[in-house]
Amino acid sequence: MSKNTDELFKNVIAHAKEYGFVFPSSEIYDGLSAVYDYGQFGSELKNNLKTYWWKAMVQMHENIVGIDSAIFMHPKIWKASGHVDGFSDPMIDNKDSNKRYRADQLLEDKIARYDKDGKTDKAEALQIAMDEALKNEDLPRLRELIIEHEIADPVSGTRNWTDVRQFNLMFSTQMGAIADDADLIYLRPETAQGIFVNYLNVQKSGRMKIPFGIAQIGKAFRNEVIARQFIIRMREFEQMEMQFFVRPGTEMEWYKQWKETRLQWHLALGTDEAKYRFHDHVKLAHYANAAVDIEYDFPFGFKEVEGIHSRTDFDLSQHQKFSGKKMQYFDPELDADGKPYGNYIPYVIETSIGLDRMFLLTMINAFDEEDLSTDEKQDSRTVLRLHPCLAPVKAAIFPLIKKDGLPEKAREIMDKLKLDFNLQYEEKDAIGKRYRRQDAIGTPFCITVDHQTLEDNTVTIRHRDTMQQERVAADDLDKIIGKLVSWKNLLS
RNA sequence: GCGGAAAUAGCUCAGCUGGUAGAGCAUCAGUUUCCCAAACUGAAGGCCGCGGGUUCGAAUCCCGUUUUCCGCUCCA
């Protein structure tokens, strides 16, 4: 990371806090690691990103509908999805090499070694002891076994081990008022399962025909071992996911199509194409037969913002198995032989974007420190060049000075416009200062009421990016601003 | 999790070999001002991250702890 990009990232974080976009969670209590709150402008920007995604994915597609499923779900769902078994491993660190291992794997290796050396008695005894400890989730016992059997770190060669700790990706809590009897409930680590378990409900109630999609925006929770880099990896984060159900055998066409469609969604915001790249997964997850990330060139390197996965019929098949409910779809369309495709479990293409990462990307991409120095005077401004559709505040209204009836006139204009747009009114400080303050939060337009306004009802409208002004009729403002902040600019 | 660094007003920072806190900007109340920041007057704002120790006395020295940053590690 060069000094410049490092500085940029730090400046964006500082700017985000100073201007009410992102605050560290629980800050007055020293903060809570890897949890952040969105402030007055951050939540507006975040909502606008959600709206853009929802409109592009749901409203623009007749065969995609949205849902909002609960964060709490039946614990069996996470058994079926593979999250319970796949993501709770007993881990142990070697203090000398700083390497981390799965405790059970170290023991398995030792058992294999005993077997190879013909010490089958020892191998068997250790196997039984280990299985017992794993079954009882007896972590101290696992460590004892590692010590007893003199297992050394292959890297450092030492036996200087930490305690065995359980790393579980999922947060858990209890359902029911009496903790003793309560069932263990997980906070969902992904929103996708809420879609899969409702796939039949939606398909039937909406009379959906394949191919069709179900979209959802919602919070997910992962107990990351290490969470860092601001809002890139948070313990509580928000996903925007769409699961697209297709006929088996057609999944690769759809995979390719969604890959392109999703990249276009990003590029429509005007971001430099060179900032984006696709990253194909070589090693695939257990449920996928193809996977690609859309990566953005953050100041600390290319990082995943969105994933497009071909998830096969893994999830629906698993739910069919675990719930005992048929997940199949009857496809009445005729194939090449003139026979209906009939019953099958659909294949799924998933598009999944991290809203918080998208938010950070948007902030970094918009952040600009512009040098406006002239020979006489040093000057600079900090401006967020947000797309007008995304800007938290669409316009600010200023009386040029705080007297002569200008504030009243400005208020009058504001009262009409605020029905359509999120606005700010400011009369304090010099006009230039007010312009700069709006630049810092990305407000695309500033409307100024001056003495001429009182005579002919015209105002000046000042554009954030160019700092140019034009004089327009106050009565036309709703049309002028409406056109510039319309979602049509992004969707068509 | 390991190693290194940092933490003083809302922000950026100063504060000497220990003697109980300072600037600029921002904020607030006025003054001034007809279009691009830092004009004038005044006010407010600090358990010097937290806890302990050394000392007559700690922002300053020592130990612990929390948080953040950097590297390593991890990342379905």
PDB file of N, CA and C (backbone and C1' of nucleotides) in Angstrom, chain A residues 30 87 93 98 100 222 226 228 233 285 377-380 400 428 431-433 435-437 448 450-451 460 462 467 469, chain B residues 1-3 10-12 26-30 33-39 49 66-76:
ATOM      1  N   ASP A  30     -15.879   2.818  24.575  1.00  0.00           N
ATOM      2  CA  ASP A  30     -14.642   2.298  23.999  1.00  0.00           C
ATOM      3  C   ASP A  30     -14.848   1.511  22.721  1.00  0.00           C
ATOM      4  N   PHE A  87     -18.505 -24.896   9.998  1.00  0.00           N
ATOM      5  CA  PHE A  87     -17.893 -23.675  10.515  1.00  0.00           C
ATOM      6  C   PHE A  87     -17.779 -23.593  12.018  1.00  0.00           C
ATOM      7  N   ASP A  93      -3.403 -22.725  18.541  1.00  0.00           N
ATOM      8  CA  ASP A  93      -2.289 -21.978  17.948  1.00  0.00           C
ATOM      9  C   ASP A  93      -0.976 -22.432  18.566  1.00  0.00           C
ATOM     10  N   ASN A  98       3.267 -19.105  15.489  1.00  0.00           N
ATOM     11  CA  ASN A  98       2.053 -18.315  15.276  1.00  0.00           C
ATOM     12  C   ASN A  98       1.155 -18.925  14.219  1.00  0.00           C
ATOM     13  N   ARG A 100      -1.905 -21.474  13.094  1.00  0.00           N
ATOM     14  CA  ARG A 100      -3.139 -21.993  13.695  1.00  0.00           C
ATOM     15  C   ARG A 100      -3.515 -23.320  13.037  1.00  0.00           C
ATOM     16  N   ARG A 222     -21.743 -12.698  11.230  1.00  0.00           N
ATOM     17  CA  ARG A 222     -20.675 -13.693  11.233  1.00  0.00           C
ATOM     18  C   ARG A 222     -19.664 -13.330  12.293  1.00  0.00           C
ATOM     19  N   ILE A 226     -11.024 -12.570  12.797  1.00  0.00           N
ATOM     20  CA  ILE A 226     -10.421 -11.251  12.717  1.00  0.00           C
ATOM     21  C   ILE A 226     -11.280 -10.395  11.804  1.00  0.00           C
ATOM     22  N   ARG A 228     -11.397  -6.582  10.308  1.00  0.00           N
ATOM     23  CA  ARG A 228     -10.662  -5.327  10.234  1.00  0.00           C
ATOM     24  C   ARG A 228     -10.973  -4.581   8.959  1.00  0.00           C
ATOM     25  N   ARG A 233     -15.064  -5.799   6.635  1.00  0.00           N
ATOM     26  CA  ARG A 233     -15.448  -7.049   7.282  1.00  0.00           C
ATOM     27  C   ARG A 233     -16.016  -6.742   8.647  1.00  0.00           C
ATOM     28  N   ALA A 285     -16.731 -23.759  -3.490  1.00  0.00           N
ATOM     29  CA  ALA A 285     -17.392 -24.197  -2.268  1.00  0.00           C
ATOM     30  C   ALA A 285     -18.159 -25.486  -2.552  1.00  0.00           C
ATOM     31  N   LYS A 377      -3.995  32.992  -3.646  1.00  0.00           N
ATOM     32  CA  LYS A 377      -4.524  32.350  -2.453  1.00  0.00           C
ATOM     33  C   LYS A 377      -4.466  30.832  -2.563  1.00  0.00           C
ATOM     34  N   GLN A 378      -4.096  30.211  -1.456  1.00  0.00           N
ATOM     35  CA  GLN A 378      -4.156  28.748  -1.399  1.00  0.00           C
ATOM     36  C   GLN A 378      -5.569  28.338  -1.034  1.00  0.00           C
ATOM     37  N   ASP A 379      -6.069  27.335  -1.720  1.00  0.00           N
ATOM     38  CA  ASP A 379      -7.450  26.939  -1.461  1.00  0.00           C
ATOM     39  C   ASP A 379      -7.652  25.483  -1.894  1.00  0.00           C
ATOM     40  N   SER A 380      -8.490  24.788  -1.171  1.00  0.00           N
ATOM     41  CA  SER A 380      -8.831  23.428  -1.569  1.00  0.00           C
ATOM     42  C   SER A 380     -10.222  23.134  -1.047  1.00  0.00           C
ATOM     43  N   LEU A 400     -28.942  34.408   0.467  1.00  0.00           N
ATOM     44  CA  LEU A 400     -27.578  34.916   0.287  1.00  0.00           C
ATOM     45  C   LEU A 400     -27.100  35.620   1.549  1.00  0.00           C
ATOM     46  N   LYS A 428     -26.451  30.312   8.077  1.00  0.00           N
ATOM     47  CA  LYS A 428     -25.302  30.759   8.861  1.00  0.00           C
ATOM     48  C   LYS A 428     -24.034  30.791   8.006  1.00  0.00           C
ATOM     49  N   ILE A 431     -21.572  32.629   2.316  1.00  0.00           N
ATOM     50  CA  ILE A 431     -22.161  31.743   1.314  1.00  0.00           C
ATOM     51  C   ILE A 431     -21.162  30.681   0.838  1.00  0.00           C
ATOM     52  N   GLY A 432     -19.898  31.088   0.676  1.00  0.00           N
ATOM     53  CA  GLY A 432     -18.878  30.157   0.191  1.00  0.00           C
ATOM     54  C   GLY A 432     -18.677  28.989   1.135  1.00  0.00           C
ATOM     55  N   LYS A 433     -18.730  29.313   2.399  1.00  0.00           N
ATOM     56  CA  LYS A 433     -18.560  28.291   3.418  1.00  0.00           C
ATOM     57  C   LYS A 433     -19.710  27.278   3.367  1.00  0.00           C
ATOM     58  N   TYR A 435     -21.478  26.551   0.722  1.00  0.00           N
ATOM     59  CA  TYR A 435     -21.278  25.718  -0.470  1.00  0.00           C
ATOM     60  C   TYR A 435     -20.315  24.567  -0.155  1.00  0.00           C
ATOM     61  N   ARG A 436     -19.216  24.909   0.511  1.00  0.00           N
ATOM     62  CA  ARG A 436     -18.188  23.912   0.799  1.00  0.00           C
ATOM     63  C   ARG A 436     -18.697  22.836   1.757  1.00  0.00           C
ATOM     64  N   ARG A 437     -19.510  23.259   2.706  1.00  0.00           N
ATOM     65  CA  ARG A 437     -20.062  22.270   3.646  1.00  0.00           C
ATOM     66  C   ARG A 437     -20.931  21.257   2.913  1.00  0.00           C
ATOM     67  N   THR A 448     -29.591  29.324  -4.247  1.00  0.00           N
ATOM     68  CA  THR A 448     -29.391  30.540  -3.480  1.00  0.00           C
ATOM     69  C   THR A 448     -30.425  31.608  -3.847  1.00  0.00           C
ATOM     70  N   ASP A 450     -31.412  35.467  -3.692  1.00  0.00           N
ATOM     71  CA  ASP A 450     -30.788  36.782  -3.513  1.00  0.00           C
ATOM     72  C   ASP A 450     -31.832  37.881  -3.720  1.00  0.00           C
ATOM     73  N   HIS A 451     -31.401  39.142  -3.797  1.00  0.00           N
ATOM     74  CA  HIS A 451     -32.357  40.244  -3.917  1.00  0.00           C
ATOM     75  C   HIS A 451     -33.144  40.191  -5.218  1.00  0.00           C
ATOM     76  N   THR A 460     -30.375  31.237  -8.125  1.00  0.00           N
ATOM     77  CA  THR A 460     -29.234  30.592  -8.764  1.00  0.00           C
ATOM     78  C   THR A 460     -29.158  29.162  -8.277  1.00  0.00           C
ATOM     79  N   ARG A 462     -26.392  26.124  -8.098  1.00  0.00           N
ATOM     80  CA  ARG A 462     -24.950  25.918  -8.204  1.00  0.00           C
ATOM     81  C   ARG A 462     -24.674  24.423  -8.206  1.00  0.00           C
ATOM     82  N   MET A 467     -18.954  23.665  -9.866  1.00  0.00           N
ATOM     83  CA  MET A 467     -19.058  24.904  -9.091  1.00  0.00           C
ATOM     84  C   MET A 467     -19.657  26.039  -9.933  1.00  0.00           C
ATOM     85  N   GLN A 469     -22.696  28.209 -11.742  1.00  0.00           N
ATOM     86  CA  GLN A 469     -24.053  28.603 -11.369  1.00  0.00           C
ATOM     87  C   GLN A 469     -24.863  28.968 -12.596  1.00  0.00           C
TER      88      GLN A 469
ATOM     89  P     G B   1      -7.618 -12.157  20.943  1.00  0.00           P
ATOM     90  O5'   G B   1      -6.571 -13.132  20.276  1.00  0.00           O
ATOM     91  C5'   G B   1      -6.194 -14.292  20.964  1.00  0.00           C
ATOM     92  C4'   G B   1      -5.093 -14.925  20.193  1.00  0.00           C
ATOM     93  C3'   G B   1      -3.824 -14.092  20.094  1.00  0.00           C
ATOM     94  O3'   G B   1      -3.019 -14.276  21.235  1.00  0.00           O
ATOM     95  C1'   G B   1      -4.402 -14.911  17.947  1.00  0.00           C
ATOM     96  P     C B   2      -2.130 -13.075  21.816  1.00  0.00           P
ATOM     97  O5'   C B   2      -0.881 -13.097  20.835  1.00  0.00           O
ATOM     98  C5'   C B   2      -0.005 -14.217  20.819  1.00  0.00           C
ATOM     99  C4'   C B   2       1.048 -14.031  19.762  1.00  0.00           C
ATOM    100  C3'   C B   2       1.757 -12.682  19.793  1.00  0.00           C
ATOM    101  O3'   C B   2       2.802 -12.648  20.751  1.00  0.00           O
ATOM    102  C1'   C B   2       1.114 -13.178  17.577  1.00  0.00           C
ATOM    103  P     G B   3       3.145 -11.269  21.500  1.00  0.00           P
ATOM    104  O5'   G B   3       3.857 -10.424  20.353  1.00  0.00           O
ATOM    105  C5'   G B   3       5.193 -10.744  19.961  1.00  0.00           C
ATOM    106  C4'   G B   3       5.603  -9.909  18.783  1.00  0.00           C
ATOM    107  C3'   G B   3       5.535  -8.400  18.983  1.00  0.00           C
ATOM    108  O3'   G B   3       6.641  -7.891  19.709  1.00  0.00           O
ATOM    109  C1'   G B   3       4.593  -8.965  16.896  1.00  0.00           C
ATOM    110  P     G B  10     -14.167  16.845  22.814  1.00  0.00           P
ATOM    111  O5'   G B  10     -14.407  16.602  21.246  1.00  0.00           O
ATOM    112  C5'   G B  10     -15.353  15.649  20.791  1.00  0.00           C
ATOM    113  C4'   G B  10     -15.584  15.882  19.313  1.00  0.00           C
ATOM    114  C3'   G B  10     -14.317  15.920  18.484  1.00  0.00           C
ATOM    115  O3'   G B  10     -13.993  14.638  18.001  1.00  0.00           O
ATOM    116  C1'   G B  10     -15.561  17.883  18.091  1.00  0.00           C
ATOM    117  P     C B  11     -12.456  14.174  17.900  1.00  0.00           P
ATOM    118  O5'   C B  11     -11.921  14.991  16.640  1.00  0.00           O
ATOM    119  C5'   C B  11     -12.356  14.681  15.325  1.00  0.00           C
ATOM    120  C4'   C B  11     -11.665  15.581  14.331  1.00  0.00           C
ATOM    121  C3'   C B  11     -10.152  15.563  14.416  1.00  0.00           C
ATOM    122  O3'   C B  11      -9.592  14.513  13.654  1.00  0.00           O
ATOM    123  C1'   C B  11     -10.919  17.802  14.397  1.00  0.00           C
ATOM    124  P     U B  12      -8.181  13.902  14.068  1.00  0.00           P
ATOM    125  O5'   U B  12      -7.152  15.076  13.743  1.00  0.00           O
ATOM    126  C5'   U B  12      -6.818  15.390  12.399  1.00  0.00           C
ATOM    127  C4'   U B  12      -5.790  16.498  12.373  1.00  0.00           C
ATOM    128  C3'   U B  12      -4.566  16.251  13.241  1.00  0.00           C
ATOM    129  O3'   U B  12      -3.611  15.421  12.589  1.00  0.00           O
ATOM    130  C1'   U B  12      -5.363  18.449  13.609  1.00  0.00           C
ATOM    131  P     A B  26     -13.390  27.804  11.330  1.00  0.00           P
ATOM    132  O5'   A B  26     -14.098  26.535  12.001  1.00  0.00           O
ATOM    133  C5'   A B  26     -14.573  25.465  11.195  1.00  0.00           C
ATOM    134  C4'   A B  26     -15.171  24.386  12.068  1.00  0.00           C
ATOM    135  C3'   A B  26     -16.359  24.816  12.921  1.00  0.00           C
ATOM    136  O3'   A B  26     -17.577  24.772  12.208  1.00  0.00           O
ATOM    137  C1'   A B  26     -14.813  23.651  14.271  1.00  0.00           C
ATOM    138  P     U B  27     -18.702  25.858  12.572  1.00  0.00           P
ATOM    139  O5'   U B  27     -19.115  25.466  14.055  1.00  0.00           O
ATOM    140  C5'   U B  27     -19.769  24.230  14.319  1.00  0.00           C
ATOM    141  C4'   U B  27     -20.118  24.149  15.781  1.00  0.00           C
ATOM    142  C3'   U B  27     -20.954  25.309  16.310  1.00  0.00           C
ATOM    143  O3'   U B  27     -22.331  25.115  16.035  1.00  0.00           O
ATOM    144  C1'   U B  27     -19.158  24.895  17.791  1.00  0.00           C
ATOM    145  P     C B  28     -23.217  26.333  15.520  1.00  0.00           P
ATOM    146  O5'   C B  28     -23.470  27.135  16.877  1.00  0.00           O
ATOM    147  C5'   C B  28     -24.191  26.533  17.945  1.00  0.00           C
ATOM    148  C4'   C B  28     -24.103  27.404  19.168  1.00  0.00           C
ATOM    149  C3'   C B  28     -24.415  28.878  18.943  1.00  0.00           C
ATOM    150  O3'   C B  28     -25.807  29.119  18.905  1.00  0.00           O
ATOM    151  C1'   C B  28     -22.450  28.687  20.227  1.00  0.00           C
ATOM    152  P     A B  29     -26.383  30.310  17.997  1.00  0.00           P
ATOM    153  O5'   A B  29     -26.020  31.575  18.890  1.00  0.00           O
ATOM    154  C5'   A B  29     -26.570  31.734  20.177  1.00  0.00           C
ATOM    155  C4'   A B  29     -26.115  33.060  20.752  1.00  0.00           C
ATOM    156  C3'   A B  29     -26.170  34.216  19.764  1.00  0.00           C
ATOM    157  O3'   A B  29     -27.465  34.763  19.655  1.00  0.00           O
ATOM    158  C1'   A B  29     -24.090  34.215  20.886  1.00  0.00           C
ATOM    159  P     G B  30     -27.879  35.620  18.373  1.00  0.00           P
ATOM    160  O5'   G B  30     -27.156  36.993  18.693  1.00  0.00           O
ATOM    161  C5'   G B  30     -26.586  37.735  17.653  1.00  0.00           C
ATOM    162  C4'   G B  30     -25.692  38.791  18.242  1.00  0.00           C
ATOM    163  C3'   G B  30     -25.102  39.708  17.204  1.00  0.00           C
ATOM    164  O3'   G B  30     -25.977  40.783  16.911  1.00  0.00           O
ATOM    165  C1'   G B  30     -23.368  38.829  18.517  1.00  0.00           C
ATOM    166  P     U B  33     -22.385  45.379   6.393  1.00  0.00           P
ATOM    167  O5'   U B  33     -21.999  44.192   5.402  1.00  0.00           O
ATOM    168  C5'   U B  33     -20.885  44.325   4.529  1.00  0.00           C
ATOM    169  C4'   U B  33     -20.617  43.032   3.845  1.00  0.00           C
ATOM    170  C3'   U B  33     -21.765  42.489   2.975  1.00  0.00           C
ATOM    171  O3'   U B  33     -21.831  43.124   1.712  1.00  0.00           O
ATOM    172  C1'   U B  33     -20.863  40.738   4.286  1.00  0.00           C
ATOM    173  P     C B  34     -23.266  43.307   1.065  1.00  0.00           P
ATOM    174  O5'   C B  34     -23.176  42.334  -0.194  1.00  0.00           O
ATOM    175  C5'   C B  34     -22.718  41.001  -0.026  1.00  0.00           C
ATOM    176  C4'   C B  34     -23.071  40.207  -1.260  1.00  0.00           C
ATOM    177  C3'   C B  34     -22.497  40.795  -2.540  1.00  0.00           C
ATOM    178  O3'   C B  34     -22.251  39.709  -3.420  1.00  0.00           O
ATOM    179  C1'   C B  34     -24.821  40.699  -2.712  1.00  0.00           C
ATOM    180  P     C B  35     -20.849  39.299  -3.871  1.00  0.00           P
ATOM    181  O5'   C B  35     -20.911  37.725  -3.944  1.00  0.00           O
ATOM    182  C5'   C B  35     -20.708  36.939  -2.776  1.00  0.00           C
ATOM    183  C4'   C B  35     -20.493  35.516  -3.214  1.00  0.00           C
ATOM    184  C3'   C B  35     -19.877  35.415  -4.615  1.00  0.00           C
ATOM    185  O3'   C B  35     -19.043  34.272  -4.655  1.00  0.00           O
ATOM    186  C1'   C B  35     -21.952  34.305  -4.573  1.00  0.00           C
ATOM    187  P     C B  36     -17.472  34.531  -4.819  1.00  0.00           P
ATOM    188  O5'   C B  36     -16.880  33.391  -3.905  1.00  0.00           O
ATOM    189  C5'   C B  36     -17.164  33.345  -2.514  1.00  0.00           C
ATOM    190  C4'   C B  36     -16.840  31.976  -1.998  1.00  0.00           C
ATOM    191  C3'   C B  36     -15.472  31.464  -2.448  1.00  0.00           C
ATOM    192  O3'   C B  36     -14.917  30.704  -1.400  1.00  0.00           O
ATOM    193  C1'   C B  36     -17.167  29.978  -3.141  1.00  0.00           C
ATOM    194  P     A B  37     -13.648  31.344  -0.648  1.00  0.00           P
ATOM    195  O5'   A B  37     -13.732  30.605   0.751  1.00  0.00           O
ATOM    196  C5'   A B  37     -14.962  30.560   1.477  1.00  0.00           C
ATOM    197  C4'   A B  37     -14.739  29.808   2.747  1.00  0.00           C
ATOM    198  C3'   A B  37     -13.629  30.384   3.632  1.00  0.00           C
ATOM    199  O3'   A B  37     -14.128  31.427   4.450  1.00  0.00           O
ATOM    200  C1'   A B  37     -13.332  28.062   3.390  1.00  0.00           C
ATOM    201  P     A B  38     -13.272  32.784   4.631  1.00  0.00           P
ATOM    202  O5'   A B  38     -12.343  32.423   5.869  1.00  0.00           O
ATOM    203  C5'   A B  38     -12.917  32.046   7.123  1.00  0.00           C
ATOM    204  C4'   A B  38     -11.838  31.463   7.981  1.00  0.00           C
ATOM    205  C3'   A B  38     -10.560  32.304   8.060  1.00  0.00           C
ATOM    206  O3'   A B  38     -10.577  33.247   9.113  1.00  0.00           O
ATOM    207  C1'   A B  38     -10.023  30.076   7.485  1.00  0.00           C
ATOM    208  P     A B  39     -11.637  34.492   9.110  1.00  0.00           P
ATOM    209  O5'   A B  39     -11.061  35.666   8.203  1.00  0.00           O
ATOM    210  C5'   A B  39     -10.148  36.593   8.706  1.00  0.00           C
ATOM    211  C4'   A B  39     -10.782  37.966   8.916  1.00  0.00           C
ATOM    212  C3'   A B  39     -11.198  38.260  10.354  1.00  0.00           C
ATOM    213  O3'   A B  39     -10.094  38.650  11.127  1.00  0.00           O
ATOM    214  C1'   A B  39     -12.927  38.927   8.873  1.00  0.00           C
ATOM    215  P     G B  49      -4.828   9.969  27.844  1.00  0.00           P
ATOM    216  O5'   G B  49      -6.053   8.996  27.553  1.00  0.00           O
ATOM    217  C5'   G B  49      -7.329   9.500  27.182  1.00  0.00           C
ATOM    218  C4'   G B  49      -8.325   8.382  27.258  1.00  0.00           C
ATOM    219  C3'   G B  49      -8.391   7.680  28.604  1.00  0.00           C
ATOM    220  O3'   G B  49      -9.227   8.347  29.512  1.00  0.00           O
ATOM    221  C1'   G B  49      -8.242   6.076  26.871  1.00  0.00           C
ATOM    222  P     U B  66      -7.703  -6.477  27.243  1.00  0.00           P
ATOM    223  O5'   U B  66      -8.453  -5.164  26.740  1.00  0.00           O
ATOM    224  C5'   U B  66      -9.779  -4.864  27.177  1.00  0.00           C
ATOM    225  C4'   U B  66     -10.180  -3.510  26.690  1.00  0.00           C
ATOM    226  C3'   U B  66     -10.061  -3.281  25.186  1.00  0.00           C
ATOM    227  O3'   U B  66     -11.188  -3.784  24.493  1.00  0.00           O
ATOM    228  C1'   U B  66      -9.108  -1.449  26.333  1.00  0.00           C
ATOM    229  P     U B  67     -11.035  -4.306  22.984  1.00  0.00           P
ATOM    230  O5'   U B  67     -10.849  -2.956  22.176  1.00  0.00           O
ATOM    231  C5'   U B  67     -11.932  -2.039  22.035  1.00  0.00           C
ATOM    232  C4'   U B  67     -11.439  -0.743  21.453  1.00  0.00           C
ATOM    233  C3'   U B  67     -10.720  -0.862  20.111  1.00  0.00           C
ATOM    234  O3'   U B  67     -11.625  -0.946  19.028  1.00  0.00           O
ATOM    235  C1'   U B  67      -9.462   0.525  21.541  1.00  0.00           C
ATOM    236  P     U B  68     -11.153  -1.705  17.677  1.00  0.00           P
ATOM    237  O5'   U B  68     -10.161  -0.657  17.020  1.00  0.00           O
ATOM    238  C5'   U B  68     -10.650   0.597  16.537  1.00  0.00           C
ATOM    239  C4'   U B  68      -9.497   1.482  16.143  1.00  0.00           C
ATOM    240  C3'   U B  68      -8.536   0.899  15.116  1.00  0.00           C
ATOM    241  O3'   U B  68      -9.033   1.043  13.796  1.00  0.00           O
ATOM    242  C1'   U B  68      -7.295   1.832  16.879  1.00  0.00           C
ATOM    243  P     C B  69      -8.575  -0.040  12.686  1.00  0.00           P
ATOM    244  O5'   C B  69      -7.086   0.423  12.345  1.00  0.00           O
ATOM    245  C5'   C B  69      -6.840   1.663  11.701  1.00  0.00           C
ATOM    246  C4'   C B  69      -5.354   1.933  11.651  1.00  0.00           C
ATOM    247  C3'   C B  69      -4.514   0.845  11.003  1.00  0.00           C
ATOM    248  O3'   C B  69      -4.522   0.936   9.592  1.00  0.00           O
ATOM    249  C1'   C B  69      -3.518   1.472  13.039  1.00  0.00           C
ATOM    250  P     C B  70      -4.382  -0.413   8.723  1.00  0.00           P
ATOM    251  O5'   C B  70      -2.840  -0.764   8.846  1.00  0.00           O
ATOM    252  C5'   C B  70      -1.836   0.125   8.378  1.00  0.00           C
ATOM    253  C4'   C B  70      -0.468  -0.439   8.679  1.00  0.00           C
ATOM    254  C3'   C B  70      -0.292  -1.913   8.335  1.00  0.00           C
ATOM    255  O3'   C B  70      -0.039  -2.127   6.960  1.00  0.00           O
ATOM    256  C1'   C B  70       0.558  -1.519  10.496  1.00  0.00           C
ATOM    257  P     G B  71      -0.470  -3.533   6.309  1.00  0.00           P
ATOM    258  O5'   G B  71       0.547  -4.533   6.980  1.00  0.00           O
ATOM    259  C5'   G B  71       1.718  -4.945   6.313  1.00  0.00           C
ATOM    260  C4'   G B  71       2.542  -5.822   7.209  1.00  0.00           C
ATOM    261  C3'   G B  71       2.117  -7.286   7.268  1.00  0.00           C
ATOM    262  O3'   G B  71       2.536  -8.006   6.122  1.00  0.00           O
ATOM    263  C1'   G B  71       2.576  -6.524   9.446  1.00  0.00           C
ATOM    264  P     C B  72       1.521  -9.074   5.482  1.00  0.00           P
ATOM    265  O5'   C B  72       1.612 -10.284   6.507  1.00  0.00           O
ATOM    266  C5'   C B  72       2.836 -10.984   6.679  1.00  0.00           C
ATOM    267  C4'   C B  72       2.763 -11.889   7.883  1.00  0.00           C
ATOM    268  C3'   C B  72       1.672 -12.948   7.849  1.00  0.00           C
ATOM    269  O3'   C B  72       2.023 -14.058   7.039  1.00  0.00           O
ATOM    270  C1'   C B  72       1.717 -11.931   9.976  1.00  0.00           C
ATOM    271  P     U B  73       0.890 -14.771   6.164  1.00  0.00           P
ATOM    272  O5'   U B  73      -0.104 -15.345   7.263  1.00  0.00           O
ATOM    273  C5'   U B  73       0.301 -16.429   8.105  1.00  0.00           C
ATOM    274  C4'   U B  73      -0.772 -16.703   9.131  1.00  0.00           C
ATOM    275  C3'   U B  73      -2.158 -16.992   8.569  1.00  0.00           C
ATOM    276  O3'   U B  73      -2.288 -18.340   8.144  1.00  0.00           O
ATOM    277  C1'   U B  73      -2.344 -15.438  10.331  1.00  0.00           C
ATOM    278  P     C B  74      -3.188 -18.682   6.874  1.00  0.00           P
ATOM    279  O5'   C B  74      -4.667 -18.404   7.396  1.00  0.00           O
ATOM    280  C5'   C B  74      -5.235 -19.224   8.406  1.00  0.00           C
ATOM    281  C4'   C B  74      -6.572 -18.674   8.817  1.00  0.00           C
ATOM    282  C3'   C B  74      -7.582 -18.483   7.686  1.00  0.00           C
ATOM    283  O3'   C B  74      -8.226 -19.701   7.347  1.00  0.00           O
ATOM    284  C1'   C B  74      -7.561 -16.565   9.045  1.00  0.00           C
ATOM    285  P     C B  75      -8.519 -20.004   5.804  1.00  0.00           P
ATOM    286  O5'   C B  75      -9.715 -18.999   5.507  1.00  0.00           O
ATOM    287  C5'   C B  75     -10.950 -19.111   6.199  1.00  0.00           C
ATOM    288  C4'   C B  75     -11.793 -17.898   5.930  1.00  0.00           C
ATOM    289  C3'   C B  75     -12.066 -17.606   4.456  1.00  0.00           C
ATOM    290  O3'   C B  75     -13.117 -18.395   3.948  1.00  0.00           O
ATOM    291  C1'   C B  75     -11.419 -15.622   5.553  1.00  0.00           C
ATOM    292  P     A B  76     -12.991 -18.962   2.432  1.00  0.00           P
ATOM    293  O5'   A B  76     -14.307 -19.830   2.232  1.00  0.00           O
ATOM    294  C5'   A B  76     -14.289 -21.220   2.469  1.00  0.00           C
ATOM    295  C4'   A B  76     -15.697 -21.752   2.349  1.00  0.00           C
ATOM    296  C3'   A B  76     -16.567 -20.989   1.360  1.00  0.00           C
ATOM    297  O3'   A B  76     -16.433 -21.533   0.060  1.00  0.00           O
ATOM    298  C1'   A B  76     -17.673 -21.117   3.439  1.00  0.00           C
TER     299        A B  76
END
